[in-house]
C-alpha atoms as a printed R data frame, in Angstrom:
    type eleno elety resid chain resno       x       y       z
1   ATOM     1    CA   UNK     A     1 -18.545 120.125  15.733
2   ATOM     2    CA   UNK     A     2 -16.947 123.329  15.177
3   ATOM     3    CA   UNK     A     3 -14.703 125.727  13.196
4   ATOM     4    CA   UNK     A     4 -12.329 128.105  14.612
5   ATOM     5    CA   UNK     A     5 -10.058 130.926  12.720
6   ATOM     6    CA   UNK     A     6  -7.033 132.741  14.562
7   ATOM     7    CA   UNK     A     7  -6.156 135.233  12.353
8   ATOM     8    CA   UNK     A     8  -1.809 137.007  12.171
9   ATOM     9    CA   UNK     A     9  -1.979 138.103  15.275
10  ATOM    10    CA   UNK     A    10  -3.070 135.555  17.167
11  ATOM    11    CA   UNK     A    11  -0.390 133.408  15.897
12  ATOM    12    CA   UNK     A    12   2.656 135.808  15.874
13  ATOM    13    CA   UNK     A    13   5.129 133.727  17.992
14  ATOM    14    CA   UNK     A    14   5.254 130.357  19.342
15  ATOM    15    CA   UNK     A    15   4.430 131.241  22.904
16  ATOM    16    CA   UNK     A    16   0.607 132.480  21.457
17  ATOM    17    CA   UNK     A    17   0.416 129.218  19.413
18  ATOM    18    CA   UNK     A    18   0.985 127.482  23.039
19  ATOM    19    CA   UNK     A    19  -1.750 128.838  24.425
20  ATOM    20    CA   UNK     A    20  -4.286 128.980  21.596
21  ATOM    21    CA   UNK     A    21  -3.728 125.032  22.361
22  ATOM    22    CA   UNK     A    22  -4.581 125.694  25.845
23  ATOM    23    CA   UNK     A    23  -7.313 127.307  24.791
24  ATOM    24    CA   UNK     A    24  -8.682 124.649  21.709
25  ATOM    25    CA   UNK     A    25  -7.859 121.694  24.568
26  ATOM    26    CA   UNK     A    26 -10.385 122.926  27.035
27  ATOM    27    CA   UNK     A    27 -12.894 123.395  24.152
28  ATOM    28    CA   UNK     A    28 -12.234 119.710  22.976
29  ATOM    29    CA   UNK     A    29 -12.740 118.964  26.671
30  ATOM    30    CA   UNK     A    30 -15.881 120.103  26.791
31  ATOM    31    CA   UNK     A    31 -16.599 117.787  24.426
32  ATOM    32    CA   UNK     A    32 -16.684 119.152  20.867
33  ATOM    33    CA   UNK     A    33 -14.496 118.222  17.213
34  ATOM    34    CA   UNK     A    34 -12.273 121.486  16.190
35  ATOM    35    CA   UNK     A    35 -11.626 122.285  12.374
36  ATOM    36    CA   UNK     A    36  -9.140 125.181  13.288
37  ATOM    37    CA   UNK     A    37  -8.164 127.421  10.607
38  ATOM    38    CA   UNK     A    38  -4.839 129.345  11.122
39  ATOM    39    CA   UNK     A    39  -3.544 132.461   9.140
40  ATOM    40    CA   UNK     A    40   0.107 132.904   8.587
41  ATOM    41    CA   UNK     A    41   2.369 134.144  11.347
42  ATOM    42    CA   UNK     A    42   1.965 138.075  12.018
43  ATOM    43    CA   UNK     A    43   3.126 140.147   9.834
44  ATOM    44    CA   UNK     A    44   4.740 136.828   7.431
45  ATOM    45    CA   UNK     A    45   2.520 137.342   4.296
46  ATOM    46    CA   UNK     A    46   3.867 141.261   4.389
47  ATOM    47    CA   UNK     A    47   7.399 139.842   4.306
48  ATOM    48    CA   UNK     A    48   7.009 137.159   1.802
49  ATOM    49    CA   UNK     A    49   5.709 140.252  -0.404
50  ATOM    50    CA   UNK     A    50   8.651 142.353   0.375
51  ATOM    51    CA   UNK     A    51  10.637 139.214  -0.331
52  ATOM    52    CA   UNK     A    52   9.351 138.849  -4.153
53  ATOM    53    CA   UNK     A    53   9.613 142.688  -4.867
54  ATOM    54    CA   UNK     A    54  13.564 142.279  -3.681
55  ATOM    55    CA   UNK     A    55  13.791 139.688  -6.804
56  ATOM    56    CA   UNK     A    56  11.221 141.179  -9.466
57  ATOM    57    CA   UNK     A    57   9.221 144.788  -9.458
58  ATOM    58    CA   UNK     A    58   6.654 142.604 -11.019
59  ATOM    59    CA   UNK     A    59   6.393 139.225  -9.894
60  ATOM    60    CA   UNK     A    60   3.792 136.264 -11.799
61  ATOM    61    CA   UNK     A    61   0.631 136.080  -9.998
62  ATOM    62    CA   UNK     A    62   0.883 132.087  -9.983
63  ATOM    63    CA   UNK     A    63   4.667 132.412  -8.059
64  ATOM    64    CA   UNK     A    64   3.399 134.922  -5.580
65  ATOM    65    CA   UNK     A    65   0.801 132.450  -4.112
66  ATOM    66    CA   UNK     A    66   3.410 129.675  -4.568
67  ATOM    67    CA   UNK     A    67   5.224 132.227  -2.632
68  ATOM    68    CA   UNK     A    68   2.657 133.476   0.274
69  ATOM    69    CA   UNK     A    69   0.885 130.110   0.995
70  ATOM    70    CA   UNK     A    70   3.853 128.958   2.839
71  ATOM    71    CA   UNK     A    71   3.143 131.481   5.278
72  ATOM    72    CA   UNK     A    72  -0.315 129.355   6.557
73  ATOM    73    CA   UNK     A    73   1.410 125.921   6.507
74  ATOM    74    CA   UNK     A    74   4.233 126.967   9.140
75  ATOM    75    CA   UNK     A    75   1.473 128.033  11.533
76  ATOM    76    CA   UNK     A    76  -0.877 124.835  11.218
77  ATOM    77    CA   UNK     A    77   2.034 122.991  11.251
78  ATOM    78    CA   UNK     A    78   3.394 124.547  14.764
79  ATOM    79    CA   UNK     A    79   0.028 123.972  16.002
80  ATOM    80    CA   UNK     A    80  -0.656 120.803  15.693
81  ATOM    81    CA   UNK     A    81   2.566 120.141  16.836
82  ATOM    82    CA   UNK     A    82   1.680 122.227  20.122
83  ATOM    83    CA   UNK     A    83  -1.663 120.071  20.130
84  ATOM    84    CA   UNK     A    84  -0.313 116.891  20.419
85  ATOM    85    CA   UNK     A    85   2.327 117.902  22.989
86  ATOM    86    CA   UNK     A    86  -0.579 118.414  25.195
87  ATOM    87    CA   UNK     A    87  -1.955 115.070  24.441
88  ATOM    88    CA   UNK     A    88  -4.909 116.477  22.346
89  ATOM    89    CA   UNK     A    89  -4.672 114.136  19.041
90  ATOM    90    CA   UNK     A    90  -4.507 116.275  16.240
91  ATOM    91    CA   UNK     A    91  -3.525 116.758  12.365
92  ATOM    92    CA   UNK     A    92  -2.505 119.909   9.844
93  ATOM    93    CA   UNK     A    93  -3.294 119.990   6.329
94  ATOM    94    CA   UNK     A    94  -2.952 122.240   3.390
95  ATOM    95    CA   UNK     A    95  -5.341 123.177   0.690
96  ATOM    96    CA   UNK     A    96  -4.008 120.557  -1.586
97  ATOM    97    CA   UNK     A    97  -4.416 117.802   0.883
98  ATOM    98    CA   UNK     A    98  -7.870 119.080   1.892
99  ATOM    99    CA   UNK     A    99  -8.566 119.419  -1.783
100 ATOM   100    CA   UNK     A   100 -10.073 122.957  -1.284
101 ATOM   101    CA   UNK     A   101 -10.522 123.974  -5.033
102 ATOM   102    CA   UNK     A   102 -10.587 128.042  -6.279
103 ATOM   103    CA   UNK     A   103 -11.069 129.157  -9.376
104 ATOM   104    CA   UNK     A   104  -7.254 129.958 -11.208
105 ATOM   105    CA   UNK     A   105  -7.620 133.810 -10.356
106 ATOM   106    CA   UNK     A   106  -3.937 134.079  -8.792
107 ATOM   107    CA   UNK     A   107  -4.200 136.422  -5.772
108 ATOM   108    CA   UNK     A   108  -7.823 136.928  -5.523
109 ATOM   109    CA   UNK     A   109  -9.339 132.985  -5.963
110 ATOM   110    CA   UNK     A   110 -12.720 132.129  -5.089
111 ATOM   111    CA   UNK     A   111 -13.514 128.633  -3.598
112 ATOM   112    CA   UNK     A   112 -15.562 126.415  -5.689
113 ATOM   113    CA   UNK     A   113 -15.697 123.151  -3.161
114 ATOM   114    CA   UNK     A   114 -14.003 121.540  -0.319
115 ATOM   115    CA   UNK     A   115 -13.945 117.454   0.077
116 ATOM   116    CA   UNK     A   116 -15.214 117.240   3.893
117 ATOM   117    CA   UNK     A   117 -14.715 113.587   3.704
118 ATOM   118    CA   UNK     A   118 -11.446 114.169   4.505
119 ATOM   119    CA   UNK     A   119 -12.195 115.967   7.356
120 ATOM   120    CA   UNK     A   120 -14.619 113.780   8.660
121 ATOM   121    CA   UNK     A   121 -12.448 110.540   7.782
122 ATOM   122    CA   UNK     A   122  -9.542 112.825  10.311
123 ATOM   123    CA   UNK     A   123 -11.989 113.368  12.860
124 ATOM   124    CA   UNK     A   124 -12.471 109.944  13.652
125 ATOM   125    CA   UNK     A   125  -9.182 109.772  15.136
126 ATOM   126    CA   UNK     A   126  -8.231 113.040  15.648
127 ATOM   127    CA   UNK     A   127  -9.816 115.874  18.063
128 ATOM   128    CA   UNK     A   128  -8.478 118.638  16.354
129 ATOM   129    CA   UNK     A   129  -7.815 119.187  12.759
130 ATOM   130    CA   UNK     A   130  -5.145 122.715  11.666
131 ATOM   131    CA   UNK     A   131  -6.054 123.540   8.100
132 ATOM   132    CA   UNK     A   132  -4.191 126.128   6.253
133 ATOM   133    CA   UNK     A   133  -6.316 129.063   5.363
134 ATOM   134    CA   UNK     A   134  -6.051 131.510   2.975
135 ATOM   135    CA   UNK     A   135  -5.119 129.393  -0.027
136 ATOM   136    CA   UNK     A   136  -6.751 127.054  -2.333
137 ATOM   137    CA   UNK     A   137  -5.680 124.858  -5.257
138 ATOM   138    CA   UNK     A   138  -6.735 124.769  -8.771
139 ATOM   139    CA   UNK     A   139  -8.414 121.738 -11.122
140 ATOM   140    CA   UNK     A   140  -4.786 121.843 -12.343
141 ATOM   141    CA   UNK     A   141  -3.353 121.518  -8.690
142 ATOM   142    CA   UNK     A   142  -1.804 125.349  -9.626
143 ATOM   143    CA   UNK     A   143  -1.677 127.184  -5.816
144 ATOM   144    CA   UNK     A   144  -3.681 130.312  -5.089
145 ATOM   145    CA   UNK     A   145  -4.785 132.744  -2.779
146 ATOM   146    CA   UNK     A   146  -7.801 134.048  -1.624
147 ATOM   147    CA   UNK     A   147  -6.639 137.739  -0.608
148 ATOM   148    CA   UNK     A   148  -5.998 139.866   2.344
149 ATOM   149    CA   UNK     A   149  -8.386 138.467   4.431
150 ATOM   150    CA   UNK     A   150  -8.626 134.882   3.037
151 ATOM   151    CA   UNK     A   151  -8.479 133.109   5.978
152 ATOM   152    CA   UNK     A   152 -12.122 133.617   7.668
153 ATOM   153    CA   UNK     A   153 -13.225 132.970   3.941
154 ATOM   154    CA   UNK     A   154 -11.595 129.613   4.255
155 ATOM   155    CA   UNK     A   155 -13.038 129.038   7.865
156 ATOM   156    CA   UNK     A   156 -16.742 129.970   6.635
157 ATOM   157    CA   UNK     A   157 -16.666 128.230   3.737
158 ATOM   158    CA   UNK     A   158 -15.268 125.034   5.881
159 ATOM   159    CA   UNK     A   159 -18.351 125.716   8.183
160 ATOM   160    CA   UNK     A   160 -20.568 125.547   5.517
161 ATOM   161    CA   UNK     A   161 -19.625 122.477   4.631
162 ATOM   162    CA   UNK     A   162 -19.644 120.845   7.351
163 ATOM   163    CA   UNK     A   163 -23.309 122.294   8.320
164 ATOM   164    CA   UNK     A   164 -21.895 123.940  11.783
165 ATOM   165    CA   UNK     A   165 -20.596 127.375  13.579
166 ATOM   166    CA   UNK     A   166 -17.962 129.570  13.075
167 ATOM   167    CA   UNK     A   167 -15.706 131.215  15.699
168 ATOM   168    CA   UNK     A   168 -13.057 133.676  14.441
169 ATOM   169    CA   UNK     A   169 -11.036 135.118  16.901
170 ATOM   170    CA   UNK     A   170  -8.578 137.635  16.642
171 ATOM   171    CA   UNK     A   171  -6.985 140.692  18.736
172 ATOM   172    CA   UNK     A   172 -10.623 142.765  18.562
173 ATOM   173    CA   UNK     A   173 -13.226 141.438  21.270
174 ATOM   174    CA   UNK     A   174 -16.302 141.385  18.386
175 ATOM   175    CA   UNK     A   175 -17.387 144.269  16.215
176 ATOM   176    CA   UNK     A   176 -17.099 147.938  17.148
177 ATOM   177    CA   UNK     A   177 -18.954 150.769  15.988
178 ATOM   178    CA   UNK     A   178 -16.399 152.287  14.462
179 ATOM   179    CA   UNK     A   179 -12.028 151.381  15.027
180 ATOM   180    CA   UNK     A   180 -11.187 151.455  18.552
181 ATOM   181    CA   UNK     A   181  -8.209 152.119  17.663
182 ATOM   182    CA   UNK     A   182  -9.329 155.816  16.203
183 ATOM   183    CA   UNK     A   183 -12.241 155.862  18.809
184 ATOM   184    CA   UNK     A   184 -10.876 154.402  22.215
185 ATOM   185    CA   UNK     A   185 -14.620 154.441  23.166
186 ATOM   186    CA   UNK     A   186 -16.168 152.973  20.471
187 ATOM   187    CA   UNK     A   187 -19.345 150.801  21.197
188 ATOM   188    CA   UNK     A   188 -19.402 146.765  20.934
189 ATOM   189    CA   UNK     A   189 -22.000 145.532  19.558
190 ATOM   190    CA   UNK     A   190 -23.522 142.095  21.053
191 ATOM   191    CA   UNK     A   191 -25.587 141.330  17.867
192 ATOM   192    CA   UNK     A   192 -25.115 142.839  14.575
193 ATOM   193    CA   UNK     A   193 -26.860 142.003  10.808
194 ATOM   194    CA   UNK     A   194 -25.020 140.134   7.863
195 ATOM   195    CA   UNK     A   195 -26.117 143.034   5.708
196 ATOM   196    CA   UNK     A   196 -24.431 145.033   8.120
197 ATOM   197    CA   UNK     A   197 -20.947 143.217   8.853
198 ATOM   198    CA   UNK     A   198 -21.024 142.442   5.270
199 ATOM   199    CA   UNK     A   199 -21.219 147.023   4.192
200 ATOM   200    CA   UNK     A   200 -18.832 147.220   7.296
201 ATOM   201    CA   UNK     A   201 -15.878 144.512   5.891
202 ATOM   202    CA   UNK     A   202 -16.128 145.847   2.632
203 ATOM   203    CA   UNK     A   203 -15.999 149.269   2.899
204 ATOM   204    CA   UNK     A   204 -12.839 148.936   5.144
205 ATOM   205    CA   UNK     A   205 -13.117 147.543   8.376
206 ATOM   206    CA   UNK     A   206 -11.059 144.869   9.392
207 ATOM   207    CA   UNK     A   207 -12.836 142.233  11.735
208 ATOM   208    CA   UNK     A   208 -14.128 139.581   9.282
209 ATOM   209    CA   UNK     A   209 -13.668 139.609   5.728
210 ATOM   210    CA   UNK     A   210 -16.467 140.565   3.452
211 ATOM   211    CA   UNK     A   211 -17.019 137.393   0.953
212 ATOM   212    CA   UNK     A   212 -16.988 135.460   4.358
213 ATOM   213    CA   UNK     A   213 -19.588 136.993   6.035
214 ATOM   214    CA   UNK     A   214 -21.415 137.047   2.153
215 ATOM   215    CA   UNK     A   215 -20.955 133.092   2.806
216 ATOM   216    CA   UNK     A   216 -22.541 133.106   6.406
217 ATOM   217    CA   UNK     A   217 -25.237 134.611   4.984
218 ATOM   218    CA   UNK     A   218 -25.827 132.620   2.190
219 ATOM   219    CA   UNK     A   219 -25.606 129.538   4.079
220 ATOM   220    CA   UNK     A   220 -26.721 130.238   7.386
221 ATOM   221    CA   UNK     A   221 -23.556 130.067   8.943
222 ATOM   222    CA   UNK     A   222 -23.924 130.686  12.893
223 ATOM   223    CA   UNK     A   223 -20.833 133.777  12.881
224 ATOM   224    CA   UNK     A   224 -19.140 134.822  16.507
225 ATOM   225    CA   UNK     A   225 -16.502 137.774  16.551
226 ATOM   226    CA   UNK     A   226 -14.642 137.524  19.624
227 ATOM   227    CA   UNK     A   227 -11.058 138.284  20.975
228 ATOM   228    CA   UNK     A   228  -8.313 135.573  21.496
229 ATOM   229    CA   UNK     A   229  -6.637 136.096  24.761
230 ATOM   230    CA   UNK     A   230  -9.615 137.591  26.478
231 ATOM   231    CA   UNK     A   231 -12.865 136.069  27.836
232 ATOM   232    CA   UNK     A   232 -14.353 139.350  27.324
233 ATOM   233    CA   UNK     A   233 -18.053 138.634  24.798
234 ATOM   234    CA   UNK     A   234 -17.835 139.029  21.771
235 ATOM   235    CA   UNK     A   235 -20.366 140.039  18.956
236 ATOM   236    CA   UNK     A   236 -22.859 137.507  17.499
237 ATOM   237    CA   UNK     A   237 -23.753 137.758  13.223
238 ATOM   238    CA   UNK     A   238 -27.511 137.410  12.787
239 ATOM   239    CA   UNK     A   239 -30.223 137.250  10.050
240 ATOM   240    CA   UNK     A   240 -32.032 140.573  12.306
241 ATOM   241    CA   UNK     A   241 -31.920 141.762  15.511
242 ATOM   242    CA   UNK     A   242 -33.664 140.702  18.550
243 ATOM   243    CA   UNK     A   243 -36.829 142.161  18.944
244 ATOM   244    CA   UNK     A   244 -35.807 143.308  22.359
245 ATOM   245    CA   UNK     A   245 -33.060 145.195  21.400
246 ATOM   246    CA   UNK     A   246 -33.202 149.068  19.804
247 ATOM   247    CA   UNK     A   247 -32.944 149.124  16.507
248 ATOM   248    CA   UNK     A   248 -29.688 152.167  15.755
249 ATOM   249    CA   UNK     A   249 -29.956 154.497  12.706
250 ATOM   250    CA   UNK     A   250 -26.742 154.130  11.808
251 ATOM   251    CA   UNK     A   251 -24.811 150.541  13.344
252 ATOM   252    CA   UNK     A   252 -21.386 151.943  12.571
253 ATOM   253    CA   UNK     A   253 -18.403 153.969  10.927
254 ATOM   254    CA   UNK     A   254 -15.572 153.248   8.598
255 ATOM   255    CA   UNK     A   255 -12.783 154.175   6.710
256 ATOM   256    CA   UNK     A   256 -10.744 153.389   4.158
257 ATOM   257    CA   UNK     A   257  -7.563 154.888   3.151
258 ATOM   258    CA   UNK     A   258  -6.255 152.466   0.454
259 ATOM   259    CA   UNK     A   259  -8.327 154.156  -2.020
260 ATOM   260    CA   UNK     A   260  -6.961 156.169  -6.023
261 ATOM   261    CA   UNK     A   261  -9.323 158.212  -7.405
262 ATOM   262    CA   UNK     A   262  -9.097 158.212 -11.394
263 ATOM   263    CA   UNK     A   263 -10.572 161.185 -13.326
264 ATOM   264    CA   UNK     A   264 -10.391 160.794 -17.297
265 ATOM   265    CA   UNK     A   265 -11.058 164.607 -18.684
266 ATOM   266    CA   UNK     A   266 -12.140 164.805 -21.018
267 ATOM   267    CA   UNK     A   267 -13.375 161.431 -22.270
268 ATOM   268    CA   UNK     A   268 -13.637 161.045 -26.066
269 ATOM   269    CA   UNK     A   269 -15.872 158.208 -27.579
270 ATOM   270    CA   UNK     A   270 -19.147 159.262 -25.794
271 ATOM   271    CA   UNK     A   271 -21.446 156.340 -24.263
272 ATOM   272    CA   UNK     A   272 -19.904 153.939 -26.449
273 ATOM   273    CA   UNK     A   273 -16.220 154.445 -24.859
274 ATOM   274    CA   UNK     A   274 -17.438 154.233 -21.495
275 ATOM   275    CA   UNK     A   275 -19.128 151.033 -21.800
276 ATOM   276    CA   UNK     A   276 -16.216 149.420 -23.728
277 ATOM   277    CA   UNK     A   277 -13.738 151.048 -20.834
278 ATOM   278    CA   UNK     A   278 -16.233 149.598 -17.630
279 ATOM   279    CA   UNK     A   279 -16.259 146.374 -19.442
280 ATOM   280    CA   UNK     A   280 -12.659 146.148 -19.906
281 ATOM   281    CA   UNK     A   281 -12.120 146.976 -16.262
282 ATOM   282    CA   UNK     A   282 -14.644 143.988 -15.596
283 ATOM   283    CA   UNK     A   283 -12.881 141.413 -17.330
284 ATOM   284    CA   UNK     A   284  -9.713 142.507 -15.528
285 ATOM   285    CA   UNK     A   285 -11.567 141.783 -12.338
286 ATOM   286    CA   UNK     A   286 -11.393 145.712 -11.502
287 ATOM   287    CA   UNK     A   287 -14.106 146.684  -8.845
288 ATOM   288    CA   UNK     A   288 -14.920 150.652  -9.242
289 ATOM   289    CA   UNK     A   289 -16.662 153.023  -6.603
290 ATOM   290    CA   UNK     A   290 -17.445 156.265  -6.852
291 ATOM   291    CA   UNK     A   291 -18.365 156.331 -10.133
292 ATOM   292    CA   UNK     A   292 -19.659 159.617 -11.330
293 ATOM   293    CA   UNK     A   293 -20.685 160.733 -15.188
294 ATOM   294    CA   UNK     A   294 -20.236 164.745 -15.910
295 ATOM   295    CA   UNK     A   295 -20.881 166.244 -19.003
296 ATOM   296    CA   UNK     A   296 -20.370 169.726 -19.595
297 ATOM   297    CA   UNK     A   297 -20.250 172.024 -22.780
298 ATOM   298    CA   UNK     A   298 -20.090 168.868 -24.653
299 ATOM   299    CA   UNK     A   299 -17.022 167.036 -23.060
300 ATOM   300    CA   UNK     A   300 -17.894 163.845 -20.670
301 ATOM   301    CA   UNK     A   301 -15.908 164.082 -17.346
302 ATOM   302    CA   UNK     A   302 -15.699 160.040 -15.656
303 ATOM   303    CA   UNK     A   303 -14.353 160.140 -12.340
304 ATOM   304    CA   UNK     A   304 -14.455 156.619 -10.234
305 ATOM   305    CA   UNK     A   305 -12.312 154.973  -7.398
306 ATOM   306    CA   UNK     A   306 -10.507 151.889  -7.139
307 ATOM   307    CA   UNK     A   307  -8.700 149.894  -4.090
308 ATOM   308    CA   UNK     A   308  -4.774 151.069  -4.035
309 ATOM   309    CA   UNK     A   309  -3.203 148.158  -5.216
310 ATOM   310    CA   UNK     A   310  -5.195 147.728  -9.023
311 ATOM   311    CA   UNK     A   311  -3.488 151.184  -9.994
312 ATOM   312    CA   UNK     A   312  -1.268 149.911 -12.317
313 ATOM   313    CA   UNK     A   313  -3.917 147.788 -14.164
314 ATOM   314    CA   UNK     A   314  -6.360 150.358 -14.358
315 ATOM   315    CA   UNK     A   315  -3.711 152.682 -16.584
316 ATOM   316    CA   UNK     A   316  -3.066 149.633 -18.715
317 ATOM   317    CA   UNK     A   317  -6.899 149.444 -19.230
318 ATOM   318    CA   UNK     A   318  -7.577 152.945 -19.929
319 ATOM   319    CA   UNK     A   319  -4.736 153.665 -22.415
320 ATOM   320    CA   UNK     A   320  -5.582 150.125 -24.232
321 ATOM   321    CA   UNK     A   321  -9.105 151.176 -24.424
322 ATOM   322    CA   UNK     A   322  -9.298 154.946 -24.792
323 ATOM   323    CA   UNK     A   323  -6.440 155.319 -27.400
324 ATOM   324    CA   UNK     A   324  -8.883 154.079 -30.029
325 ATOM   325    CA   UNK     A   325 -11.059 156.624 -29.353
326 ATOM   326    CA   UNK     A   326  -9.451 160.104 -29.709
327 ATOM   327    CA   UNK     A   327  -7.506 162.296 -26.687
328 ATOM   328    CA   UNK     A   328  -8.052 161.853 -23.223
329 ATOM   329    CA   UNK     A   329  -6.210 162.842 -20.178
330 ATOM   330    CA   UNK     A   330  -5.609 160.663 -16.670
331 ATOM   331    CA   UNK     A   331  -5.314 162.479 -13.888
332 ATOM   332    CA   UNK     A   332  -4.366 160.549 -10.464
333 ATOM   333    CA   UNK     A   333  -4.997 161.534  -6.781
334 ATOM   334    CA   UNK     A   334  -3.892 158.959  -3.717
335 ATOM   335    CA   UNK     A   335  -4.865 161.415  -1.257
336 ATOM   336    CA   UNK     A   336  -8.365 160.350  -0.992
337 ATOM   337    CA   UNK     A   337 -10.389 158.035   1.855
338 ATOM   338    CA   UNK     A   338 -13.885 156.449   1.837
339 ATOM   339    CA   UNK     A   339 -15.894 157.054   4.786
340 ATOM   340    CA   UNK     A   340 -18.619 155.154   5.194
341 ATOM   341    CA   UNK     A   341 -21.528 155.069   7.412
342 ATOM   342    CA   UNK     A   342 -23.983 151.502   7.583
343 ATOM   343    CA   UNK     A   343 -26.926 150.618   9.430
344 ATOM   344    CA   UNK     A   344 -30.055 148.676   8.641
345 ATOM   345    CA   UNK     A   345 -32.301 151.020  10.551
346 ATOM   346    CA   UNK     A   346 -31.123 153.418   7.598
347 ATOM   347    CA   UNK     A   347 -33.893 152.314   5.103
348 ATOM   348    CA   UNK     A   348 -36.730 153.252   7.408
349 ATOM   349    CA   UNK     A   349 -35.555 156.623   8.787
350 ATOM   350    CA   UNK     A   350 -35.211 159.686   6.584
351 ATOM   351    CA   UNK     A   351 -32.811 162.360   7.056
352 ATOM   352    CA   UNK     A   352 -29.522 160.427   7.683
353 ATOM   353    CA   UNK     A   353 -27.873 161.415   4.511
354 ATOM   354    CA   UNK     A   354 -28.884 164.803   5.569
355 ATOM   355    CA   UNK     A   355 -27.346 164.246   9.145
356 ATOM   356    CA   UNK     A   356 -24.109 162.824   8.085
357 ATOM   357    CA   UNK     A   357 -23.271 165.495   5.363
358 ATOM   358    CA   UNK     A   358 -24.696 168.291   7.799
359 ATOM   359    CA   UNK     A   359 -21.717 166.746   9.857
360 ATOM   360    CA   UNK     A   360 -19.115 166.507   7.700
361 ATOM   361    CA   UNK     A   361 -20.026 170.242   6.483
362 ATOM   362    CA   UNK     A   362 -19.792 171.715   9.883
363 ATOM   363    CA   UNK     A   363 -16.075 170.611  10.474
364 ATOM   364    CA   UNK     A   364 -15.110 171.414   7.027
365 ATOM   365    CA   UNK     A   365 -14.761 168.915   5.595
366 ATOM   366    CA   UNK     A   366 -14.682 168.431   1.808
367 ATOM   367    CA   UNK     A   367 -16.652 165.929   0.461
368 ATOM   368    CA   UNK     A   368 -14.789 164.661  -2.537
369 ATOM   369    CA   UNK     A   369 -17.258 162.020  -3.475
370 ATOM   370    CA   UNK     A   370 -20.259 159.923  -3.010
371 ATOM   371    CA   UNK     A   371 -22.212 156.661  -3.613
372 ATOM   372    CA   UNK     A   372 -25.060 155.227  -1.633
373 ATOM   373    CA   UNK     A   373 -27.375 151.914  -1.140
374 ATOM   374    CA   UNK     A   374 -30.170 151.345   1.184
375 ATOM   375    CA   UNK     A   375 -28.116 150.789   3.847
376 ATOM   376    CA   UNK     A   376 -25.196 152.716   3.333
377 ATOM   377    CA   UNK     A   377 -24.005 156.276   3.293
378 ATOM   378    CA   UNK     A   378 -20.036 156.372   1.215
379 ATOM   379    CA   UNK     A   379 -18.223 159.636   0.795
380 ATOM   380    CA   UNK     A   380 -14.559 160.366  -0.319
381 ATOM   381    CA   UNK     A   381 -12.328 163.213   1.616
382 ATOM   382    CA   UNK     A   382  -9.106 164.106   1.636
383 ATOM   383    CA   UNK     A   383  -6.888 161.360   3.188
384 ATOM   384    CA   UNK     A   384  -5.807 163.889   6.334
385 ATOM   385    CA   UNK     A   385  -9.378 164.545   7.172
386 ATOM   386    CA   UNK     A   386  -9.919 160.886   7.124
387 ATOM   387    CA   UNK     A   387  -9.986 160.186  10.768
388 ATOM   388    CA   UNK     A   388 -11.686 163.540  11.826
389 ATOM   389    CA   UNK     A   389 -14.372 162.915   9.538
390 ATOM   390    CA   UNK     A   390 -14.677 159.092  11.849
391 ATOM   391    CA   UNK     A   391 -14.842 160.916  14.767
392 ATOM   392    CA   UNK     A   392 -17.563 163.116  13.626
393 ATOM   393    CA   UNK     A   393 -20.072 160.789  12.171
394 ATOM   394    CA   UNK     A   394 -19.501 158.889  15.421
395 ATOM   395    CA   UNK     A   395 -20.330 161.683  17.225
396 ATOM   396    CA   UNK     A   396 -23.591 162.717  15.369
397 ATOM   397    CA   UNK     A   397 -24.656 159.166  15.628
398 ATOM   398    CA   UNK     A   398 -23.519 158.145  18.787
399 ATOM   399    CA   UNK     A   399 -21.487 155.325  18.479
400 ATOM   400    CA   UNK     A   400 -18.833 156.341  21.218
């Protein structure tokens, strides 16, 4: 038994869906039962969001999930039809039918449980089960979605529940050291660790959703990333690299242009106000990054970044909280991007940060903020310099 996931670009047209059906048929003929998780066709999700915006500038999250969940259902039904046409016994399921229960955080829900018994029962009479990715249901039977890239999470969660391996197929032939669209000569990894892929995914790499990698690591799901329409070897995601493989200091560099920097200058209320603000932002499911607190001549200046889509909620929370403490000024900047270098080799290799920042400085790239962990270094740069910064770091650490 195996779980395979196919992304939106892989199922963008009926012709591509037919080719995937033929690929799956070969897997079945090799003796495997296959659970296939699919995304919506092409840019369907973006088109549905645009459609909702034509009706309302701020659609209710619950109704938006009701709308967005239709995209994956179309793909699942079409792929099942194509498989049956090829003589492969197949059936399709949406999240409701599979009882994929989630939290009630509309637009960004988390999976709680999956009815694996339903899958196992259906495998008695079908060789392939096609499941809608990206979606779930609450305990009250409301439809939810898992956030962009959530089909990866659906697939890995099902693989974890079935205790089997998971293959992620997309238009990219594995995990590269940097985006091959930015650097065509970027190195492709045959192996990468869960920790490294998780950091790369959370920092903007679009190969696999970060929560999917988190689940894979937690439940020891064998993960493999490869191209849908190529026989080229892909990338295995592992706990640790094989002993025979040289451990590079930096495994990858990525950029995320979907960033907005907020600066509260000055900020009244002292530490009490800061804690209150952080608590309220957390309760609104807003993740902060690049946090900096500077005190100068009795004034406090707070800076942080968030992903672009959270901007409106951040403004509302800041105003609600800080209006209780006195005067404040909120400055926003969306002309920034985050560039991140990742590698477990950083833990045992001093001087990586020095090389990282020196390389950027030599090229005259401004550094607007920094955050680090044991295996990553992130810096905020002007958006117009983002791709240049990626090339600089890739050159410094021989990633291409």
